Amino acid sequence: MAFNQPQEWWPKPYQEIKIEILSIGMLWPYPVPSPTYPAAPEEKSRAQLRYNQKYAYKALDASDSLTTDELELVRRHLLDLFYETAAINLRFQAPFSYGWSRQRVMPTPAAVSRRGFELDLWNKQTAVYFIGDSPDSGHDHGYTDRRLGAYFYREWHRVHDRRPNLQRYNFFAKALQVTKSSESFDVAAVIDTHRQLCDSMSARLNKEVIFHHPSLDEQMKGHYRYFPQADIAKTWHEHGFEMGHLFRAVLLVADENVLPETCPVQPEFGLTGDSTLEEDAAWLELLMPECRVLLVRTGDDAYLSKPVSFASLVDPSNSDQGDGDGPGQVDMVRVTVPVAVRFLHELQVQEEAAYPDLRRIADRMTEERERACREWVDSVMRHGEDFGMDGNWYTWTAVRRMWAARDGETFRDGQGDETRLFSLYSWQCIW
């Protein structure tokens, strides 16, 4: 299962990376100020957009005479829209929509560690290793790799109060596949593979990289300020890319037992190719909380403020637990996705409290994101003042959200809650 270290064959002392149009959203998924914004939906299309029709067709001119208090509420809804837009943008990026599927482009550790392909390894808390070549679990319940990834995405937003730092490829985990039969699966071999991957990443962290920016139109050039500095040699670290602090210490494994052989929940209706999206999605809301992954300590945690301990997660009835070398030490435990995400989040918080420099890095990213949010909201509001609050989609939506909230209703599903923006049915299914 081990992989060979890639050869450093570049003749130059630094690596050159051209930022492709498709990678812009991974570097900066948030909207940026622009002289123009998308128009409000036409009246004839509003019935098909899952809006609360009570407000979708409310008199348009009423939105141009808002009180000071109402305008402040509109600003608050624009804050939500800033984060919802980023959450949606990332869902359509290939490392998410296709990278969480063994049937699509989920890489092996050897492939992703090659020079030129490592961008998506930086700024991750951990890695999830999918075992075997099968594109799904073999169950007929509807579980797939991609739906497990979507569940991780939702829970990661949840533990961060729907406001995680998303810039520069930040995410909870990188999905990797181990192309070996599940029958011969060995956790120790996965740990060894992970250590080699970490060593390869560490060796590159202080290598110099030069980023070249693409030619963008005027509207997209607002992203430049959030990209790594162009045409100058800096290390990955100086460009803002790190190996996640916990990446060496803990990994996750998704094996053939993500769902138990006898699933504890069963659909009330037969899942067929004729099932509606709503029926499948409603079923997945019951199914995915039953999914369990292996949470594994690698033993490489001497650099942490204290050794990783799974003591709080130990369940005497759980047979998927492995004892460590120390007394009472557990090196492996099977847990639900929310438990795994929450455990690593709390461990990261613990480490940031112990190491001020780690906390400062997180604070800088948060300040960058919040500053960008304020600038964007100011720009959208100015556009609304100049062209009317129904002059762009964002203010049009925010006004109607404000009206609906005032009446104790919502204007659209998922409003103000990125964890509910998408069903678990698909990364790219908007409804």
Short mmCIF file of C-alpha atoms in Angstrom, two decimals:
data_model
loop_
_atom_site.label_atom_id
_atom_site.label_comp_id
_atom_site.label_asym_id
_atom_site.label_seq_id
_atom_site.Cartn_x
_atom_site.Cartn_y
_atom_site.Cartn_z
CA MET A 1 0.00 0.00 0.00
CA ALA A 2 3.01 2.29 0.37
CA PHE A 3 3.79 4.64 -2.45
CA ASN A 4 7.07 5.78 -3.91
CA GLN A 5 8.13 9.34 -3.22
CA PRO A 6 7.84 11.47 -6.39
CA GLN A 7 11.10 12.51 -7.98
CA GLU A 8 12.06 16.19 -7.89
CA TRP A 9 12.71 16.59 -11.59
CA TRP A 10 11.99 20.33 -11.98
CA PRO A 11 15.12 22.04 -13.35
CA LYS A 12 14.19 25.34 -11.71
CA PRO A 13 14.77 26.01 -7.98
CA TYR A 14 11.09 26.87 -7.63
CA GLN A 15 7.79 25.41 -8.77
CA GLU A 16 5.50 27.37 -11.09
CA ILE A 17 1.73 27.11 -10.73
CA LYS A 18 -0.75 28.74 -13.05
CA ILE A 19 -4.02 29.52 -11.34
CA GLU A 20 -6.65 28.09 -13.64
CA ILE A 21 -10.10 29.59 -13.97
CA LEU A 22 -11.57 26.46 -12.40
CA SER A 23 -9.41 26.78 -9.27
CA ILE A 24 -10.46 30.37 -8.52
CA GLY A 25 -13.42 29.17 -6.47
CA MET A 26 -11.20 26.96 -4.31
CA LEU A 27 -8.81 29.81 -3.54
CA TRP A 28 -11.59 32.33 -2.88
CA PRO A 29 -15.19 31.03 -3.03
CA TYR A 30 -16.75 34.19 -1.61
CA PRO A 31 -18.43 36.84 -3.79
CA VAL A 32 -16.44 40.03 -4.40
CA PRO A 33 -17.58 43.64 -4.94
CA SER A 34 -18.55 44.35 -8.53
CA PRO A 35 -19.98 47.28 -10.52
CA THR A 36 -22.80 44.95 -11.65
CA TYR A 37 -24.75 42.15 -10.01
CA PRO A 38 -27.19 39.46 -11.22
CA ALA A 39 -30.66 40.80 -11.96
CA ALA A 40 -33.70 39.89 -9.89
CA PRO A 41 -35.64 36.91 -11.33
CA GLU A 42 -38.30 37.67 -13.88
CA GLU A 43 -41.85 37.41 -12.64
CA LYS A 44 -42.69 34.46 -14.88
CA SER A 45 -39.85 32.35 -13.39
CA ARG A 46 -40.49 32.95 -9.70
CA ALA A 47 -43.02 30.15 -9.31
CA GLN A 48 -40.39 27.59 -10.39
CA LEU A 49 -37.70 28.80 -7.98
CA ARG A 50 -39.16 27.41 -4.74
CA TYR A 51 -39.80 30.87 -3.34
CA ASN A 52 -42.52 31.63 -0.82
CA GLN A 53 -44.97 33.05 -3.36
CA LYS A 54 -46.55 35.33 -0.78
CA TYR A 55 -43.43 37.51 -0.97
CA ALA A 56 -42.06 36.70 -4.42
CA TYR A 57 -44.82 38.74 -6.05
CA LYS A 58 -45.16 41.43 -3.41
CA ALA A 59 -45.33 44.91 -4.93
CA LEU A 60 -41.88 45.76 -6.26
CA ASP A 61 -42.05 49.48 -5.63
CA ALA A 62 -42.58 48.86 -1.92
CA SER A 63 -38.99 47.75 -1.61
CA ASP A 64 -37.71 51.20 -2.60
CA SER A 65 -39.15 52.91 0.47
CA LEU A 66 -37.60 51.05 3.36
CA THR A 67 -37.09 52.51 6.82
CA THR A 68 -33.66 52.77 8.45
CA ASP A 69 -34.44 49.76 10.65
CA GLU A 70 -35.57 47.74 7.62
CA LEU A 71 -32.40 48.61 5.72
CA GLU A 72 -30.34 47.34 8.63
CA LEU A 73 -32.27 44.06 8.54
CA VAL A 74 -31.63 43.85 4.80
CA ARG A 75 -27.90 44.18 5.51
CA ARG A 76 -28.09 41.27 7.94
CA HIS A 77 -29.72 39.08 5.32
CA LEU A 78 -27.01 40.08 2.85
CA LEU A 79 -24.45 38.79 5.37
CA ASP A 80 -26.19 35.41 5.20
CA LEU A 81 -26.22 35.53 1.41
CA PHE A 82 -22.46 36.16 1.34
CA TYR A 83 -21.82 32.89 3.17
CA GLU A 84 -24.53 30.93 1.39
CA THR A 85 -23.04 31.94 -1.97
CA ALA A 86 -19.62 30.68 -0.90
CA ALA A 87 -21.07 27.38 0.35
CA ILE A 88 -22.82 26.89 -2.99
CA ASN A 89 -19.76 27.87 -5.03
CA LEU A 90 -17.58 25.25 -3.35
CA ARG A 91 -20.13 22.51 -3.88
CA PHE A 92 -19.61 22.86 -7.63
CA GLN A 93 -15.81 22.68 -7.52
CA ALA A 94 -14.31 19.46 -8.87
CA PRO A 95 -12.41 18.51 -5.65
CA PHE A 96 -15.82 18.32 -3.98
CA SER A 97 -18.36 17.38 -6.65
CA TYR A 98 -16.10 14.72 -8.22
CA GLY A 99 -13.19 14.35 -5.81
CA TRP A 100 -15.35 12.56 -3.24
CA SER A 101 -16.15 9.68 -5.58
CA ARG A 102 -14.02 6.66 -6.36
CA GLN A 103 -16.05 6.38 -9.53
CA ARG A 104 -14.91 9.83 -10.62
CA VAL A 105 -11.60 11.49 -9.72
CA MET A 106 -10.88 10.65 -6.07
CA PRO A 107 -7.06 10.37 -6.08
CA THR A 108 -4.76 7.86 -4.44
CA PRO A 109 -2.14 9.17 -1.98
CA ALA A 110 0.57 8.58 -4.61
CA ALA A 111 -1.30 10.58 -7.27
CA VAL A 112 -2.18 13.55 -5.11
CA SER A 113 1.35 13.85 -3.71
CA ARG A 114 2.92 14.43 -7.12
CA ARG A 115 4.45 17.83 -7.58
CA GLY A 116 1.93 20.13 -9.18
CA PHE A 117 -1.08 18.31 -7.68
CA GLU A 118 -0.60 19.08 -4.00
CA LEU A 119 -2.69 22.28 -3.80
CA ASP A 120 -5.71 20.36 -2.55
CA LEU A 121 -3.72 18.72 0.26
CA TRP A 122 -2.93 21.95 2.06
CA ASN A 123 -5.14 23.47 4.76
CA LYS A 124 -7.01 20.24 5.63
CA GLN A 125 -7.57 18.99 9.17
CA THR A 126 -7.33 15.34 8.21
CA ALA A 127 -7.73 12.77 5.41
CA VAL A 128 -10.53 10.26 4.79
CA TYR A 129 -9.25 7.01 3.26
CA PHE A 130 -11.84 5.10 1.23
CA ILE A 131 -10.91 1.42 1.06
CA GLY A 132 -11.23 -0.63 -2.14
CA ASP A 133 -12.17 0.11 -5.72
CA SER A 134 -15.95 -0.06 -5.42
CA PRO A 135 -17.75 3.19 -6.28
CA ASP A 136 -20.23 2.60 -3.46
CA SER A 137 -20.63 0.54 -0.33
CA GLY A 138 -22.44 -2.35 -1.94
CA HIS A 139 -25.64 -1.54 -0.04
CA ASP A 140 -28.88 -0.84 -1.86
CA HIS A 141 -29.92 1.81 0.62
CA GLY A 142 -28.63 4.78 -1.35
CA TYR A 143 -25.26 5.33 0.36
CA THR A 144 -22.39 6.51 -1.89
CA ASP A 145 -18.98 8.12 -1.41
CA ARG A 146 -20.26 11.45 -2.65
CA ARG A 147 -23.19 11.47 -0.24
CA LEU A 148 -20.84 10.73 2.65
CA GLY A 149 -18.70 13.66 1.49
CA ALA A 150 -21.77 15.90 1.35
CA TYR A 151 -22.59 14.85 4.92
CA PHE A 152 -19.06 15.76 6.06
CA TYR A 153 -19.47 19.13 4.32
CA ARG A 154 -22.74 19.82 6.12
CA GLU A 155 -21.43 18.84 9.55
CA TRP A 156 -18.24 20.86 9.09
CA HIS A 157 -20.34 23.95 8.44
CA ARG A 158 -22.47 23.11 11.46
CA VAL A 159 -19.61 22.92 13.99
CA HIS A 160 -18.35 26.29 12.73
CA ASP A 161 -21.77 27.90 13.21
CA ARG A 162 -22.14 27.90 9.40
CA ARG A 163 -19.16 30.24 9.03
CA PRO A 164 -15.99 28.19 8.42
CA ASN A 165 -12.98 29.73 6.74
CA LEU A 166 -13.18 28.44 3.17
CA GLN A 167 -10.40 30.35 1.43
CA ARG A 168 -7.22 28.77 0.06
CA TYR A 169 -8.58 25.22 -0.14
CA ASN A 170 -9.55 25.07 3.54
CA PHE A 171 -11.76 22.12 4.41
CA PHE A 172 -12.24 19.43 7.01
CA ALA A 173 -10.64 16.59 5.05
CA LYS A 174 -9.13 15.38 1.80
CA ALA A 175 -10.73 12.26 0.32
CA LEU A 176 -8.21 9.61 -0.80
CA GLN A 177 -8.73 6.09 -2.06
CA VAL A 178 -6.68 3.06 -1.20
CA THR A 179 -6.98 0.76 -4.20
CA LYS A 180 -6.76 -2.48 -2.34
CA SER A 181 -9.46 -5.06 -1.70
CA SER A 182 -11.39 -4.56 1.50
CA GLU A 183 -10.75 -8.21 2.36
CA SER A 184 -7.04 -7.48 2.84
CA PHE A 185 -7.57 -4.09 4.45
CA ASP A 186 -5.04 -3.26 7.16
CA VAL A 187 -5.29 -0.09 9.28
CA ALA A 188 -1.57 -0.25 10.07
CA ALA A 189 -0.77 -0.09 6.34
CA VAL A 190 -3.04 2.94 5.92
CA ILE A 191 -1.23 4.65 8.80
CA ASP A 192 2.10 3.93 7.13
CA THR A 193 0.82 5.35 3.83
CA HIS A 194 -0.45 8.44 5.63
CA ARG A 195 2.89 9.01 7.35
CA GLN A 196 4.69 8.85 4.01
CA LEU A 197 2.23 11.36 2.59
CA CYS A 198 2.80 13.70 5.55
CA ASP A 199 6.58 13.40 5.19
CA SER A 200 6.28 14.27 1.51
CA MET A 201 4.16 17.33 2.34
CA SER A 202 6.50 18.48 5.11
CA ALA A 203 9.46 18.31 2.73
CA ARG A 204 7.68 20.69 0.37
CA LEU A 205 6.30 23.20 2.83
CA ASN A 206 9.37 25.43 2.59
CA LYS A 207 9.93 24.91 -1.14
CA GLU A 208 9.53 28.07 -3.21
CA VAL A 209 6.50 28.42 -5.47
CA ILE A 210 5.58 31.07 -8.05
CA PHE A 211 1.91 31.57 -8.85
CA HIS A 212 0.81 33.00 -12.20
CA HIS A 213 -2.66 34.53 -12.35
CA PRO A 214 -5.01 33.97 -15.28
CA SER A 215 -6.37 36.72 -17.49
CA LEU A 216 -9.68 37.68 -15.92
CA ASP A 217 -12.42 40.03 -17.04
CA GLU A 218 -13.01 43.21 -15.06
CA GLN A 219 -15.71 41.65 -12.90
CA MET A 220 -13.48 38.74 -11.86
CA LYS A 221 -10.39 40.82 -11.16
CA GLY A 222 -11.73 41.55 -7.70
CA HIS A 223 -10.51 38.07 -6.78
CA TYR A 224 -6.85 38.97 -7.36
CA ARG A 225 -6.33 40.49 -3.93
CA TYR A 226 -7.26 37.16 -2.33
CA PHE A 227 -4.96 35.01 -4.46
CA PRO A 228 -1.40 34.10 -3.53
CA GLN A 229 0.91 36.94 -4.59
CA ALA A 230 1.70 36.59 -8.28
CA ASP A 231 5.03 36.26 -10.07
CA ILE A 232 7.20 36.16 -6.96
CA ALA A 233 8.94 33.17 -5.42
CA LYS A 234 7.69 32.39 -1.91
CA THR A 235 7.38 29.19 0.06
CA TRP A 236 4.03 27.42 0.33
CA HIS A 237 3.94 28.59 3.93
CA GLU A 238 4.54 32.23 2.97
CA HIS A 239 1.76 31.98 0.37
CA GLY A 240 -0.68 30.92 3.11
CA PHE A 241 -0.69 27.14 2.65
CA GLU A 242 -0.02 24.79 5.56
CA MET A 243 -0.30 21.15 6.39
CA GLY A 244 -3.25 21.08 8.78
CA HIS A 245 -2.11 21.02 12.41
CA LEU A 246 -3.95 17.75 13.11
CA PHE A 247 -3.25 16.16 9.73
CA ARG A 248 -0.37 14.00 10.97
CA ALA A 249 -2.06 12.88 14.16
CA VAL A 250 -5.52 11.62 13.16
CA LEU A 251 -7.05 10.08 10.04
CA LEU A 252 -10.44 8.63 9.10
CA VAL A 253 -11.23 5.40 7.27
CA ALA A 254 -14.39 4.69 5.27
CA ASP A 255 -14.48 0.93 4.77
CA GLU A 256 -17.18 -1.58 3.82
CA ASN A 257 -18.75 -1.15 7.26
CA VAL A 258 -19.68 2.51 6.93
CA LEU A 259 -23.20 1.12 7.07
CA PRO A 260 -23.79 -2.03 9.13
CA GLU A 261 -24.78 -5.16 7.26
CA THR A 262 -28.25 -4.88 8.77
CA CYS A 263 -29.13 -1.22 8.43
CA PRO A 264 -30.98 0.05 11.55
CA VAL A 265 -33.30 2.22 9.44
CA GLN A 266 -35.29 1.10 6.43
CA PRO A 267 -37.15 3.22 3.85
CA GLU A 268 -40.91 3.30 4.10
CA PHE A 269 -41.09 3.13 0.31
CA GLY A 270 -39.11 1.24 -2.28
CA LEU A 271 -36.15 3.20 -3.61
CA THR A 272 -36.28 2.83 -7.37
CA GLY A 273 -35.13 4.74 -10.39
CA ASP A 274 -38.59 6.31 -10.44
CA SER A 275 -38.32 7.74 -6.93
CA THR A 276 -38.51 11.52 -6.84
CA LEU A 277 -35.57 13.61 -5.74
CA GLU A 278 -37.57 14.71 -2.69
CA GLU A 279 -38.27 11.08 -1.73
CA ASP A 280 -34.64 10.04 -2.06
CA ALA A 281 -33.40 13.13 -0.24
CA ALA A 282 -35.86 12.65 2.64
CA TRP A 283 -34.66 9.06 3.01
CA LEU A 284 -31.00 10.11 3.04
CA GLU A 285 -31.72 12.46 5.94
CA LEU A 286 -32.53 9.30 7.94
CA LEU A 287 -29.82 7.10 6.46
CA MET A 288 -26.67 9.23 6.60
CA PRO A 289 -26.73 9.73 10.41
CA GLU A 290 -26.33 5.93 10.62
CA CYS A 291 -23.01 6.05 8.72
CA ARG A 292 -19.92 5.39 10.81
CA VAL A 293 -16.24 5.83 10.02
CA LEU A 294 -13.09 4.71 11.77
CA LEU A 295 -11.32 7.46 13.70
CA VAL A 296 -7.66 6.46 13.90
CA ARG A 297 -4.71 7.84 15.86
CA THR A 298 -1.51 7.57 13.88
CA GLY A 299 0.75 7.77 16.94
CA ASP A 300 2.50 10.77 15.40
CA ASP A 301 1.23 13.33 17.90
CA ALA A 302 4.28 14.30 19.97
CA TYR A 303 4.07 17.81 18.53
CA LEU A 304 0.57 18.35 19.95
CA SER A 305 -0.04 19.98 23.33
CA LYS A 306 -1.11 16.55 24.62
CA PRO A 307 -1.48 13.09 23.06
CA VAL A 308 -4.67 12.35 21.16
CA SER A 309 -7.11 10.41 23.32
CA PHE A 310 -10.32 8.66 22.26
CA ALA A 311 -11.28 7.90 25.87
CA SER A 312 -14.40 10.05 25.65
CA LEU A 313 -15.55 8.13 22.58
CA VAL A 314 -15.08 4.58 23.87
CA ASP A 315 -18.22 2.44 23.82
CA PRO A 316 -17.88 -0.98 25.49
CA SER A 317 -20.34 -2.42 22.95
CA ASN A 318 -18.31 -1.16 19.98
CA SER A 319 -16.23 -3.99 18.52
CA ASP A 320 -14.43 -1.61 16.13
CA GLN A 321 -11.95 -0.38 18.70
CA GLY A 322 -8.23 -1.06 18.79
CA ASP A 323 -6.05 -0.84 21.87
CA GLY A 324 -2.88 1.23 21.82
CA ASP A 325 0.48 0.69 23.49
CA GLY A 326 -0.22 2.68 26.64
CA PRO A 327 -2.54 1.60 29.48
CA GLY A 328 -6.14 2.33 28.57
CA GLN A 329 -5.06 3.75 25.21
CA VAL A 330 -7.42 3.30 22.26
CA ASP A 331 -5.98 3.81 18.78
CA MET A 332 -9.12 3.29 16.72
CA VAL A 333 -12.85 3.77 17.26
CA ARG A 334 -15.87 3.69 14.94
CA VAL A 335 -18.03 6.81 15.28
CA THR A 336 -20.72 8.72 13.39
CA VAL A 337 -19.76 11.54 11.06
CA PRO A 338 -21.00 14.31 13.41
CA VAL A 339 -18.98 12.81 16.28
CA ALA A 340 -15.82 12.61 14.15
CA VAL A 341 -16.16 16.18 12.90
CA ARG A 342 -16.95 17.53 16.38
CA PHE A 343 -14.04 15.61 17.94
CA LEU A 344 -11.49 17.06 15.51
CA HIS A 345 -12.99 20.53 15.78
CA GLU A 346 -12.67 20.49 19.58
CA LEU A 347 -9.15 19.09 19.30
CA GLN A 348 -8.22 21.98 16.97
CA VAL A 349 -9.70 24.50 19.42
CA GLN A 350 -7.65 22.89 22.21
CA GLU A 351 -4.46 23.20 20.17
CA GLU A 352 -5.15 26.82 19.23
CA ALA A 353 -5.57 27.63 22.94
CA ALA A 354 -2.22 25.99 23.65
CA TYR A 355 -0.30 27.55 20.74
CA PRO A 356 -0.93 31.31 20.22
CA ASP A 357 0.72 31.29 16.76
CA LEU A 358 -1.81 28.70 15.61
CA ARG A 359 -4.63 30.85 16.94
CA ARG A 360 -3.24 33.92 15.18
CA ILE A 361 -3.25 32.14 11.81
CA ALA A 362 -6.92 31.22 12.26
CA ASP A 363 -7.76 34.74 13.42
CA ARG A 364 -6.11 36.31 10.37
CA MET A 365 -8.18 34.14 8.05
CA THR A 366 -11.36 34.97 9.94
CA GLU A 367 -10.59 38.70 9.85
CA GLU A 368 -9.89 38.48 6.11
CA ARG A 369 -13.22 36.73 5.52
CA GLU A 370 -15.24 39.12 7.71
CA ARG A 371 -13.64 42.19 6.15
CA ALA A 372 -14.42 40.86 2.68
CA CYS A 373 -18.01 40.25 3.76
CA ARG A 374 -18.46 43.83 4.97
CA GLU A 375 -16.97 45.24 1.77
CA TRP A 376 -19.24 43.09 -0.37
CA VAL A 377 -22.38 44.00 1.57
CA ASP A 378 -21.50 47.71 1.33
CA SER A 379 -21.05 47.36 -2.43
CA VAL A 380 -24.34 45.51 -2.92
CA MET A 381 -26.20 48.08 -0.80
CA ARG A 382 -24.72 50.95 -2.83
CA HIS A 383 -25.90 49.24 -6.00
CA GLY A 384 -29.36 48.96 -4.43
CA GLU A 385 -29.35 52.64 -3.54
CA ASP A 386 -28.33 53.59 -7.08
CA PHE A 387 -30.61 51.25 -9.03
CA GLY A 388 -33.35 50.39 -6.53
CA MET A 389 -33.51 47.55 -4.04
CA ASP A 390 -35.05 45.36 -6.71
CA GLY A 391 -32.23 46.26 -9.10
CA ASN A 392 -30.16 43.16 -8.31
CA TRP A 393 -30.85 39.62 -7.16
CA TYR A 394 -29.11 40.01 -3.78
CA THR A 395 -31.02 43.03 -2.48
CA TRP A 396 -34.25 41.74 -4.07
CA THR A 397 -33.82 38.49 -2.10
CA ALA A 398 -32.68 40.15 1.12
CA VAL A 399 -35.73 42.47 1.14
CA ARG A 400 -38.10 39.54 0.76
CA ARG A 401 -36.29 37.56 3.43
CA MET A 402 -36.72 40.53 5.72
CA TRP A 403 -40.45 40.69 4.96
CA ALA A 404 -40.88 36.96 5.52
CA ALA A 405 -38.86 36.92 8.77
CA ARG A 406 -40.96 39.78 10.10
CA ASP A 407 -44.01 37.53 9.65
CA GLY A 408 -42.32 34.52 11.23
CA GLU A 409 -41.84 32.80 7.86
CA THR A 410 -38.99 32.04 5.47
CA PHE A 411 -38.67 33.13 1.87
CA ARG A 412 -36.85 30.03 0.63
CA ASP A 413 -35.64 26.65 1.90
CA GLY A 414 -32.20 26.85 3.52
CA GLN A 415 -32.49 30.57 4.22
CA GLY A 416 -29.71 31.69 6.54
CA ASP A 417 -28.50 28.11 7.11
CA GLU A 418 -25.78 26.81 4.82
CA THR A 419 -26.05 23.35 6.40
CA ARG A 420 -29.45 22.98 4.75
CA LEU A 421 -28.63 24.58 1.41
CA PHE A 422 -28.35 21.29 -0.39
CA SER A 423 -29.89 17.91 0.08
CA LEU A 424 -27.57 15.00 0.68
CA TYR A 425 -28.76 13.61 -2.63
CA SER A 426 -26.10 15.33 -4.71
CA TRP A 427 -23.26 17.83 -4.45
CA GLN A 428 -24.70 19.75 -7.37
CA CYS A 429 -28.44 19.59 -6.72
CA ILE A 430 -29.87 23.00 -5.87
CA TRP A 431 -33.42 23.19 -4.64
#
